Amino acid sequence: MKRQRIAIDMDEVMADTLAKRLAIYRTEFGEELLRESLHGVDIYDAISEERREAVRAQLFIPGFFREIPVMEGAAETIRDLLEHHEVFIATAAMEYPHSFTEKYGWIKEHLPFFPDHNIVFCGDKSIIHADFLIDDSPRHFERFAGQGILFDAPHNAKEDRYPRVGNWSEVRMRFLGEP
Amino acid sequence: MKRQRIAIDMDEVMADTLAKRLAIYRTEFGEELLRESLHGVDIYDAISEERREAVRAQLFIPGFFREIPVMEGAAETIRDLLEHHEVFIATAAMEYPHSFTEKYGWIKEHLPFFPDHNIVFCGDKSIIHADFLIDDSPRHFERFAGQGILFDAPHNAKEDRYPRVGNWSEVRMRFLGEP
């Protein structure tokens, strides 16, 4: 197996950030926002205009990025990927400067084996020098020099320009060739 | 002028981290550690063994990375570089996780014009995809895919494998072709 350099996004890839956002929405508005309603659209386009500001503000709540459930299979797959490939975490933290310490704490808790020197907090991901970038946001692939791999999320359902993985089992199959 | 992508380190390049370390040393031990004594050696090799732990601990003092003097000419040159090139800040923050917020605050204070999305906190700088990396630590150049440019610091005085700049005027000359 050729050793590749794989960069992996955090939110909506390792961390189920959307689950947390939907839970906050439920508490705040006493109403369900269904994943199905987010099919192919940004969360802000799926809700009424008067709720947008409150939903955006979720991301600025201190602690928001610290307490997010880990995606099923993410930790085990990343641990195994590290044995055969060079793996980096590449997360766009600069939009939420309070998130640095929270994201670092999240990684320490959920991926305690992950090497610190392979963590990257950035903004523009075209700065990442890697063979692959696994991300839910196709905008990061536009200037990325390697191959973007789209990780399934409701908002990117209509994107068809990039190879896609549906979950962490598919990441494992693609890069380790085993279920 | 060809638009280049230039990544620039913080400590001992934009920020005079050594000046701060020598000041703390003076306060702590009531004795000067001269820059000349650091010629071609790591700070830890220039001091007695029993002081090494205390000097290493400087970097873990809360606030250490927030209050560091800016290098002469750094802010003006970076502001002008941004007009002609794509500029990123690439700093190895992962060794000192408390430094994230402090380093971000330092950038906001001293380079208030610098775009957030071009800031990168990393460990291993081989992840940086850029044409040039201006850094005082030659170890970062070893696996860097672009051209390393060594920024003068006492500790790197004996390094001769990379092109070198002595100060920010020389950075300006090299990338903007004007004094």
Short mmCIF file of C-alpha atoms in Angstrom, two decimals:
data_model
loop_
_atom_site.label_atom_id
_atom_site.label_comp_id
_atom_site.label_asym_id
_atom_site.label_seq_id
_atom_site.Cartn_x
_atom_site.Cartn_y
_atom_site.Cartn_z
CA MET A 1 0.00 0.00 0.00
CA LYS A 2 1.45 3.37 -1.01
CA ARG A 3 1.87 5.70 1.94
CA GLN A 4 -0.29 8.76 1.30
CA ARG A 5 -0.69 12.01 3.12
CA ILE A 6 -4.32 12.43 4.12
CA ALA A 7 -5.67 15.61 5.69
CA ILE A 8 -9.01 15.32 7.46
CA ASP A 9 -11.48 18.00 8.48
CA MET A 10 -13.11 17.99 11.94
CA ASP A 11 -16.62 19.47 11.88
CA GLU A 12 -19.18 17.21 10.19
CA VAL A 13 -16.42 14.70 9.40
CA MET A 14 -14.88 13.55 12.70
CA ALA A 15 -17.27 15.49 14.90
CA ASP A 16 -21.03 15.35 14.47
CA THR A 17 -21.38 19.10 14.67
CA LEU A 18 -24.74 19.03 12.92
CA ALA A 19 -26.20 16.73 15.61
CA LYS A 20 -25.23 19.30 18.20
CA ARG A 21 -26.65 22.19 16.19
CA LEU A 22 -29.96 20.38 15.75
CA ALA A 23 -30.09 19.65 19.48
CA ILE A 24 -29.53 23.31 20.34
CA TYR A 25 -32.18 24.28 17.79
CA ARG A 26 -34.66 21.91 19.43
CA THR A 27 -33.99 23.40 22.87
CA GLU A 28 -34.07 26.96 21.65
CA PHE A 29 -37.17 26.84 19.45
CA GLY A 30 -39.00 23.80 20.85
CA GLU A 31 -39.16 22.39 17.36
CA GLU A 32 -37.34 19.78 15.31
CA LEU A 33 -35.18 20.76 12.36
CA LEU A 34 -34.95 17.53 10.40
CA ARG A 35 -31.77 16.42 8.64
CA GLU A 36 -33.91 15.74 5.58
CA SER A 37 -34.89 19.41 5.40
CA LEU A 38 -31.17 20.26 5.00
CA HIS A 39 -30.76 18.16 1.87
CA GLY A 40 -28.64 20.15 -0.55
CA VAL A 41 -29.00 23.42 1.33
CA ASP A 42 -27.08 25.36 3.88
CA ILE A 43 -28.64 25.29 7.39
CA TYR A 44 -29.34 29.03 7.12
CA ASP A 45 -31.41 28.53 3.98
CA ALA A 46 -33.53 25.87 5.65
CA ILE A 47 -34.79 28.08 8.45
CA SER A 48 -36.79 31.25 8.64
CA GLU A 49 -34.93 34.52 8.36
CA GLU A 50 -35.69 35.63 11.91
CA ARG A 51 -33.97 32.54 13.33
CA ARG A 52 -30.77 32.85 11.32
CA GLU A 53 -28.92 35.13 13.68
CA ALA A 54 -29.64 32.88 16.68
CA VAL A 55 -28.54 29.79 14.76
CA ARG A 56 -25.32 31.50 13.67
CA ALA A 57 -24.70 32.54 17.27
CA GLN A 58 -24.65 28.85 18.34
CA LEU A 59 -21.11 28.61 17.00
CA PHE A 60 -19.92 31.40 19.26
CA ILE A 61 -21.25 29.88 22.49
CA PRO A 62 -18.20 29.21 24.70
CA GLY A 63 -17.71 25.46 24.85
CA PHE A 64 -19.61 24.77 21.62
CA PHE A 65 -16.67 23.03 19.91
CA ARG A 66 -15.55 21.17 23.03
CA GLU A 67 -18.69 19.05 23.51
CA ILE A 68 -19.59 17.48 20.21
CA PRO A 69 -20.26 13.77 19.69
CA VAL A 70 -17.64 11.88 17.70
CA MET A 71 -18.78 10.37 14.39
CA GLU A 72 -19.25 6.61 14.41
CA GLY A 73 -16.08 4.81 13.41
CA ALA A 74 -13.97 7.97 13.16
CA ALA A 75 -11.58 7.30 16.04
CA GLU A 76 -10.90 3.65 15.17
CA THR A 77 -10.41 4.43 11.48
CA ILE A 78 -8.06 7.34 12.13
CA ARG A 79 -6.03 5.19 14.53
CA ASP A 80 -5.66 2.54 11.81
CA LEU A 81 -4.97 5.08 9.06
CA LEU A 82 -2.05 6.40 11.13
CA GLU A 83 -0.35 3.02 10.82
CA HIS A 84 -0.27 3.06 7.03
CA HIS A 85 -0.48 6.70 6.03
CA GLU A 86 0.56 10.15 7.14
CA VAL A 87 -2.56 11.71 8.65
CA PHE A 88 -3.20 15.36 9.49
CA ILE A 89 -6.21 17.03 11.04
CA ALA A 90 -6.96 20.23 9.12
CA THR A 91 -9.70 22.32 10.65
CA ALA A 92 -10.86 25.82 9.78
CA ALA A 93 -10.60 27.27 13.27
CA MET A 94 -9.85 30.88 12.38
CA GLU A 95 -13.50 31.86 11.98
CA TYR A 96 -14.05 31.05 15.65
CA PRO A 97 -10.90 31.98 17.56
CA HIS A 98 -12.36 30.73 20.86
CA SER A 99 -12.49 27.32 19.25
CA PHE A 100 -8.71 26.69 19.28
CA THR A 101 -8.48 25.38 22.80
CA GLU A 102 -11.86 23.63 22.57
CA LYS A 103 -10.94 21.82 19.38
CA TYR A 104 -7.57 20.83 20.80
CA GLY A 105 -9.31 19.48 23.92
CA TRP A 106 -11.80 17.57 21.75
CA ILE A 107 -8.95 15.90 19.85
CA LYS A 108 -7.18 14.99 23.12
CA GLU A 109 -10.39 13.39 24.44
CA HIS A 110 -11.59 11.53 21.36
CA LEU A 111 -8.31 10.84 19.55
CA PRO A 112 -5.81 10.69 22.43
CA PHE A 113 -3.34 8.80 20.22
CA PHE A 114 -3.22 11.53 17.59
CA PRO A 115 0.17 13.29 17.27
CA ASP A 116 0.05 17.00 18.16
CA HIS A 117 2.43 18.00 15.40
CA ASN A 118 -0.05 16.70 12.79
CA ILE A 119 -2.84 19.06 13.88
CA VAL A 120 -3.43 22.15 11.73
CA PHE A 121 -5.74 25.04 12.59
CA CYS A 122 -6.20 27.13 9.50
CA GLY A 123 -8.66 29.15 7.48
CA ASP A 124 -8.00 28.81 3.77
CA LYS A 125 -7.28 25.09 3.25
CA SER A 126 -5.43 25.66 -0.02
CA ILE A 127 -2.41 26.05 2.30
CA ILE A 128 -2.59 22.29 3.03
CA HIS A 129 0.05 20.21 1.28
CA ALA A 130 -1.43 16.71 1.15
CA ASP A 131 -2.44 14.05 -1.35
CA PHE A 132 -6.03 13.97 -0.09
CA LEU A 133 -8.35 16.19 1.87
CA ILE A 134 -11.46 14.61 3.36
CA ASP A 135 -13.93 17.41 3.98
CA ASP A 136 -17.67 18.07 3.93
CA SER A 137 -17.24 21.53 2.37
CA PRO A 138 -16.50 21.43 -1.35
CA ARG A 139 -15.38 25.08 -1.29
CA HIS A 140 -12.15 23.87 0.34
CA PHE A 141 -11.36 21.72 -2.70
CA GLU A 142 -11.46 24.50 -5.23
CA ARG A 143 -7.88 25.66 -4.68
CA PHE A 144 -6.59 22.52 -2.92
CA ALA A 145 -3.67 21.03 -4.87
CA GLY A 146 -4.45 17.38 -3.97
CA GLN A 147 -7.58 15.28 -4.40
CA GLY A 148 -10.64 16.34 -2.46
CA ILE A 149 -12.82 13.57 -1.03
CA LEU A 150 -16.27 14.76 -0.06
CA PHE A 151 -17.61 13.42 3.23
CA ASP A 152 -21.39 13.05 3.08
CA ALA A 153 -23.37 15.74 4.85
CA PRO A 154 -26.91 16.90 4.12
CA HIS A 155 -25.74 20.30 2.89
CA ASN A 156 -23.43 18.81 0.22
CA ALA A 157 -25.96 16.26 -1.13
CA LYS A 158 -26.18 17.95 -4.53
CA GLU A 159 -22.43 18.34 -5.04
CA ASP A 160 -21.16 16.03 -7.77
CA ARG A 161 -17.70 17.32 -8.71
CA TYR A 162 -15.72 15.18 -6.25
CA PRO A 163 -15.41 11.56 -5.15
CA ARG A 164 -17.56 10.97 -2.11
CA VAL A 165 -17.49 8.83 1.04
CA GLY A 166 -20.69 8.17 2.95
CA ASN A 167 -19.21 7.33 6.34
CA TRP A 168 -16.06 6.17 8.11
CA SER A 169 -16.38 2.57 6.83
CA GLU A 170 -16.03 3.96 3.35
CA VAL A 171 -12.99 6.00 4.38
CA ARG A 172 -11.47 2.77 5.71
CA MET A 173 -12.26 0.88 2.50
CA ARG A 174 -10.81 3.62 0.33
CA PHE A 175 -7.53 4.06 2.18
CA LEU A 176 -6.96 0.69 3.85
CA GLY A 177 -8.78 -1.55 1.40
CA GLU A 178 -10.52 -3.51 4.13
CA PRO A 179 -13.89 -3.34 5.86
CA MET B 1 6.23 40.84 -10.32
CA LYS B 2 5.11 37.22 -10.14
CA ARG B 3 2.61 36.67 -7.34
CA GLN B 4 4.11 34.15 -4.93
CA ARG B 5 2.75 32.39 -1.91
CA ILE B 6 4.93 33.20 1.09
CA ALA B 7 4.47 31.54 4.47
CA ILE B 8 6.09 33.30 7.42
CA ASP B 9 6.93 32.00 10.87
CA MET B 10 6.14 34.04 14.00
CA ASP B 11 8.67 33.40 16.80
CA GLU B 12 12.09 34.92 16.12
CA VAL B 13 10.86 36.14 12.72
CA MET B 14 7.90 38.49 13.30
CA ALA B 15 8.12 38.39 17.08
CA ASP B 16 11.36 39.00 18.97
CA THR B 17 10.82 35.99 21.19
CA LEU B 18 14.50 35.79 22.06
CA ALA B 19 14.48 39.35 23.46
CA LYS B 20 11.71 38.28 25.81
CA ARG B 21 13.48 35.09 26.84
CA LEU B 22 16.68 37.00 27.63
CA ALA B 23 14.70 39.53 29.68
CA ILE B 24 13.07 36.76 31.72
CA TYR B 25 16.48 35.15 32.18
CA ARG B 26 17.88 38.42 33.49
CA THR B 27 15.05 38.79 35.98
CA GLU B 28 15.19 35.18 37.08
CA PHE B 29 18.94 34.73 37.46
CA GLY B 30 20.11 38.37 37.91
CA GLU B 31 22.56 37.81 35.10
CA GLU B 32 22.84 38.67 31.40
CA LEU B 33 22.73 35.95 28.78
CA LEU B 34 24.28 37.67 25.77
CA ARG B 35 23.05 37.12 22.23
CA GLU B 36 26.68 36.54 21.24
CA SER B 37 26.86 33.55 23.55
CA LEU B 38 24.04 31.95 21.52
CA HIS B 39 25.97 32.07 18.26
CA GLY B 40 25.36 28.79 16.47
CA VAL B 41 23.93 27.03 19.52
CA ASP B 42 20.55 26.32 20.96
CA ILE B 43 19.71 28.42 24.05
CA TYR B 44 19.75 25.26 26.19
CA ASP B 45 23.32 24.50 25.19
CA ALA B 46 24.48 27.98 26.15
CA ILE B 47 23.39 27.74 29.78
CA SER B 48 24.27 25.52 32.69
CA GLU B 49 22.38 22.28 33.05
CA GLU B 50 20.64 23.28 36.28
CA ARG B 51 19.04 26.29 34.62
CA ARG B 52 17.66 24.42 31.60
CA GLU B 53 14.38 23.35 33.13
CA ALA B 54 13.58 26.88 34.30
CA VAL B 55 14.42 28.32 30.89
CA ARG B 56 12.24 25.73 29.17
CA ALA B 57 9.41 26.55 31.59
CA GLN B 58 9.41 30.20 30.36
CA LEU B 59 7.50 29.07 27.30
CA PHE B 60 4.71 27.64 29.41
CA ILE B 61 4.10 30.78 31.47
CA PRO B 62 0.53 31.91 30.70
CA GLY B 63 0.74 35.05 28.62
CA PHE B 64 4.27 34.37 27.37
CA PHE B 65 3.29 34.42 23.68
CA ARG B 66 0.92 37.38 24.03
CA GLU B 67 3.46 39.96 25.14
CA ILE B 68 6.42 39.81 22.80
CA PRO B 69 7.94 42.80 21.01
CA VAL B 70 7.42 42.92 17.26
CA MET B 71 10.55 42.73 15.09
CA GLU B 72 11.60 46.01 13.51
CA GLY B 73 10.04 46.45 10.07
CA ALA B 74 7.94 43.27 10.26
CA ALA B 75 4.47 44.83 10.32
CA GLU B 76 5.14 47.39 7.54
CA THR B 77 6.80 44.79 5.31
CA ILE B 78 4.04 42.21 5.78
CA ARG B 79 1.41 44.86 5.01
CA ASP B 80 3.22 45.68 1.74
CA LEU B 81 3.86 42.01 0.89
CA LEU B 82 0.10 41.39 1.11
CA GLU B 83 -0.43 43.79 -1.79
CA HIS B 84 1.75 41.85 -4.19
CA HIS B 85 1.83 38.29 -2.87
CA GLU B 86 -0.28 35.74 -1.06
CA VAL B 87 0.99 35.75 2.53
CA PHE B 88 0.32 33.21 5.26
CA ILE B 89 1.45 33.14 8.87
CA ALA B 90 2.59 29.60 9.72
CA THR B 91 3.47 29.09 13.36
CA ALA B 92 4.24 25.93 15.26
CA ALA B 93 1.71 26.41 18.03
CA MET B 94 1.00 22.77 18.83
CA GLU B 95 3.91 22.40 21.25
CA TYR B 96 2.31 25.02 23.49
CA PRO B 97 -1.46 24.64 23.25
CA HIS B 98 -2.06 27.59 25.60
CA SER B 99 -0.36 29.70 22.94
CA PHE B 100 -3.24 29.56 20.40
CA THR B 101 -5.27 32.41 21.80
CA GLU B 102 -2.17 34.38 22.80
CA LYS B 103 -0.66 34.13 19.32
CA TYR B 104 -3.95 35.07 17.72
CA GLY B 105 -4.21 38.10 20.04
CA TRP B 106 -0.62 39.07 19.20
CA ILE B 107 -1.42 39.03 15.47
CA LYS B 108 -4.57 41.11 16.01
CA GLU B 109 -2.55 43.69 17.94
CA HIS B 110 0.55 43.95 15.79
CA LEU B 111 -0.81 43.02 12.35
CA PRO B 112 -4.45 44.15 12.60
CA PHE B 113 -4.75 44.18 8.80
CA PHE B 114 -3.77 40.52 8.44
CA PRO B 115 -6.57 38.24 7.12
CA ASP B 116 -7.67 35.58 9.61
CA HIS B 117 -8.07 32.91 6.96
CA ASN B 118 -4.35 33.15 6.15
CA ILE B 119 -3.24 32.22 9.67
CA VAL B 120 -2.06 28.64 10.23
CA PHE B 121 -1.30 27.06 13.58
CA CYS B 122 0.52 23.82 12.97
CA GLY B 123 3.29 21.55 14.18
CA ASP B 124 5.02 19.85 11.27
CA LYS B 125 5.45 22.61 8.66
CA SER B 126 5.82 20.15 5.79
CA ILE B 127 2.01 20.43 5.64
CA ILE B 128 2.40 24.00 4.32
CA HIS B 129 1.76 24.39 0.62
CA ALA B 130 3.63 27.54 -0.35
CA ASP B 131 6.41 28.73 -2.65
CA PHE B 132 8.49 30.10 0.22
CA LEU B 133 8.73 29.62 3.96
CA ILE B 134 10.57 32.29 5.95
CA ASP B 135 11.62 30.69 9.20
CA ASP B 136 14.46 30.79 11.73
CA SER B 137 14.42 26.99 12.24
CA PRO B 138 16.07 25.08 9.40
CA ARG B 139 14.48 21.84 10.61
CA HIS B 140 11.21 23.07 9.12
CA PHE B 141 12.79 23.22 5.65
CA GLU B 142 13.86 19.61 5.51
CA ARG B 143 10.52 18.26 4.31
CA PHE B 144 9.04 21.54 3.08
CA ALA B 145 8.17 21.30 -0.64
CA GLY B 146 8.91 24.97 -1.44
CA GLN B 147 12.01 27.09 -0.89
CA GLY B 148 13.07 27.73 2.68
CA ILE B 149 14.44 31.21 3.47
CA LEU B 150 16.34 31.33 6.73
CA PHE B 151 15.69 34.36 8.92
CA ASP B 152 18.81 35.27 10.90
CA ALA B 153 18.83 34.23 14.53
CA PRO B 154 21.81 33.55 16.76
CA HIS B 155 21.00 29.85 16.99
CA ASN B 156 21.06 29.36 13.20
CA ALA B 157 24.30 31.27 12.58
CA LYS B 158 26.18 28.19 11.42
CA GLU B 159 23.48 26.92 9.05
CA ASP B 160 24.53 27.27 5.42
CA ARG B 161 22.15 25.09 3.42
CA TYR B 162 19.51 27.75 2.72
CA PRO B 163 19.28 31.31 1.40
CA ARG B 164 19.27 33.75 4.28
CA VAL B 165 17.73 37.10 5.16
CA GLY B 166 19.23 39.22 7.93
CA ASN B 167 16.21 41.35 8.76
CA TRP B 168 12.90 42.64 7.41
CA SER B 169 14.58 45.10 5.01
CA GLU B 170 16.12 42.11 3.31
CA VAL B 171 12.75 40.35 3.17
CA ARG B 172 11.36 43.46 1.47
CA MET B 173 14.23 43.60 -1.02
CA ARG B 174 13.87 39.93 -1.86
CA PHE B 175 10.13 39.88 -2.44
CA LEU B 176 9.30 43.45 -3.41
CA GLY B 177 12.60 44.45 -5.01
CA GLU B 178 12.73 47.79 -3.23
CA PRO B 179 14.30 49.16 -0.08
#
